Short mmCIF file of C-alpha atoms in Angstrom, two decimals:
data_model
loop_
_atom_site.label_atom_id
_atom_site.label_comp_id
_atom_site.label_asym_id
_atom_site.label_seq_id
_atom_site.Cartn_x
_atom_site.Cartn_y
_atom_site.Cartn_z
CA UNK B 22 -10.83 11.12 0.69
CA UNK B 23 -8.07 12.63 -1.45
CA UNK B 24 -4.48 11.48 -1.04
CA UNK B 25 -3.44 15.00 -0.04
CA UNK B 26 -5.65 14.68 3.06
CA UNK B 27 -4.01 11.44 4.22
CA UNK B 28 -1.08 11.89 6.62
CA UNK B 29 2.25 10.97 5.02
CA UNK B 30 2.81 8.24 7.59
CA UNK B 31 -0.32 6.42 6.34
CA UNK B 32 0.31 6.60 2.59
CA UNK B 33 0.66 3.36 0.69
CA UNK B 34 2.73 2.88 -2.43
CA UNK B 35 1.90 0.44 -5.19
CA UNK B 36 4.59 -0.92 -7.51
CA UNK B 37 4.15 -3.32 -10.41
CA UNK B 38 6.90 -5.87 -10.98
CA UNK B 39 7.59 -8.48 -13.65
CA UNK B 40 8.42 -11.26 -11.17
CA UNK B 41 7.66 -11.51 -7.44
CA UNK B 42 9.89 -13.99 -5.58
CA UNK B 43 8.33 -15.35 -2.38
CA UNK B 44 10.36 -16.80 0.54
CA UNK B 45 9.23 -20.37 -0.26
CA UNK B 46 10.77 -20.14 -3.75
CA UNK B 47 7.53 -19.45 -5.62
CA UNK B 48 7.88 -16.95 -8.45
CA UNK B 49 4.73 -15.09 -9.47
CA UNK B 50 4.64 -13.16 -12.76
CA UNK B 51 3.18 -9.68 -13.20
CA UNK B 52 2.33 -8.66 -9.62
CA UNK B 53 1.49 -5.42 -7.80
CA UNK B 54 3.17 -5.03 -4.41
CA UNK B 55 1.64 -2.71 -1.82
CA UNK B 56 4.18 -1.06 0.51
CA UNK B 57 3.78 1.20 3.51
CA UNK B 58 5.42 4.62 3.71
CA UNK B 59 8.67 3.03 4.98
CA UNK B 60 8.84 0.72 1.96
CA UNK B 61 7.85 -2.44 3.84
CA UNK B 62 5.81 -4.78 1.64
CA UNK B 63 2.34 -5.45 3.04
CA UNK B 64 0.39 -7.31 0.35
CA UNK B 65 0.44 -8.29 -3.31
CA UNK B 66 -2.00 -9.14 -6.06
CA UNK B 67 -1.91 -10.07 -9.73
CA UNK B 68 -1.59 -7.25 -12.24
CA UNK B 69 -4.55 -7.58 -14.62
CA UNK B 70 -4.22 -4.28 -16.43
CA UNK B 71 -3.21 -0.69 -15.90
CA UNK B 72 -3.90 0.43 -12.32
CA UNK B 73 -4.17 4.01 -11.15
CA UNK B 74 -1.42 5.26 -8.82
CA UNK B 75 0.78 2.22 -9.53
CA UNK B 76 4.44 2.68 -10.50
CA UNK B 77 5.87 0.22 -13.00
CA UNK B 78 9.29 -0.97 -11.83
CA UNK B 79 9.56 -4.15 -13.88
CA UNK B 80 12.28 -6.65 -13.04
CA UNK B 81 12.34 -8.79 -9.91
CA UNK B 82 11.07 -8.06 -6.40
CA UNK B 83 12.14 -10.32 -3.55
CA UNK B 84 9.55 -10.53 -0.76
CA UNK B 85 11.41 -10.50 2.53
CA UNK B 86 14.43 -8.53 1.26
CA UNK B 87 16.55 -11.41 -0.07
#
Protein backbone atom coordinates (compact mmCIF):
# COMPACT_ATOMS: atom_id res chain seq x y z
CA UNK A 1 0.00 0.00 0.00
CA UNK A 2 1.35 3.47 -0.83
CA UNK A 3 1.80 6.05 1.90
CA UNK A 4 -0.68 8.35 0.18
CA UNK A 5 -3.40 5.74 0.79
CA UNK A 6 -2.74 5.56 4.55
CA UNK A 7 -4.84 7.94 6.66
CA UNK A 8 -2.76 10.74 8.18
CA UNK A 9 -3.65 9.60 11.68
CA UNK A 10 -1.92 6.24 11.04
CA UNK A 11 1.32 7.51 9.49
CA UNK A 12 4.56 6.71 11.25
CA UNK A 13 7.67 8.86 11.15
CA UNK A 14 11.20 7.51 11.37
CA UNK A 15 14.07 9.67 12.60
CA UNK A 16 17.73 8.71 12.89
CA UNK A 17 19.65 10.10 15.85
CA UNK A 18 23.29 10.02 16.93
CA UNK A 19 22.51 9.10 20.56
CA UNK A 20 19.31 7.69 22.09
CA UNK A 21 19.04 8.25 25.86
CA UNK A 22 16.78 5.74 27.62
CA UNK A 23 15.07 6.40 30.99
CA UNK A 24 17.41 3.96 32.81
CA UNK A 25 20.45 6.01 31.77
CA UNK A 26 21.52 3.76 28.89
CA UNK A 27 22.83 5.66 25.86
CA UNK A 28 22.59 3.87 22.51
CA UNK A 29 24.54 5.20 19.52
CA UNK A 30 23.15 5.52 15.99
CA UNK A 31 19.47 4.62 16.45
CA UNK A 32 16.26 5.00 14.43
CA UNK A 33 13.23 6.08 16.46
CA UNK A 34 9.74 5.32 15.16
CA UNK A 35 7.09 7.89 16.16
CA UNK A 36 3.36 8.04 15.62
CA UNK A 37 1.66 10.95 13.88
CA UNK A 38 1.55 12.90 17.18
CA UNK A 39 5.31 12.54 17.64
CA UNK A 40 5.12 9.96 20.44
CA UNK A 41 8.02 7.50 20.26
CA UNK A 42 6.86 3.91 19.78
CA UNK A 43 9.96 1.83 19.06
CA UNK A 44 13.63 2.05 18.16
CA UNK A 45 16.27 -0.02 16.42
CA UNK A 46 19.93 0.27 15.50
CA UNK A 47 20.80 2.23 12.36
CA UNK A 48 22.82 -0.13 10.15
CA UNK A 49 22.84 1.92 6.97
CA UNK A 50 20.73 4.30 4.96
CA UNK A 51 17.01 3.58 5.42
CA UNK A 52 14.26 4.74 3.11
CA UNK A 53 11.81 7.31 4.50
CA UNK A 54 14.05 8.04 7.51
CA UNK A 55 14.95 11.62 8.43
CA UNK A 56 18.43 12.23 9.83
CA UNK A 57 18.22 14.52 12.86
CA UNK A 58 21.55 13.70 14.47
CA UNK A 59 22.22 14.85 18.01
CA UNK A 60 20.51 13.43 21.08
CA UNK A 61 17.00 12.04 21.54
CA UNK A 62 15.67 11.50 25.05
CA UNK A 63 13.14 8.67 25.27
CA UNK A 64 10.39 9.77 27.61
CA UNK A 65 10.78 13.51 26.95
CA UNK A 66 13.47 14.33 29.52
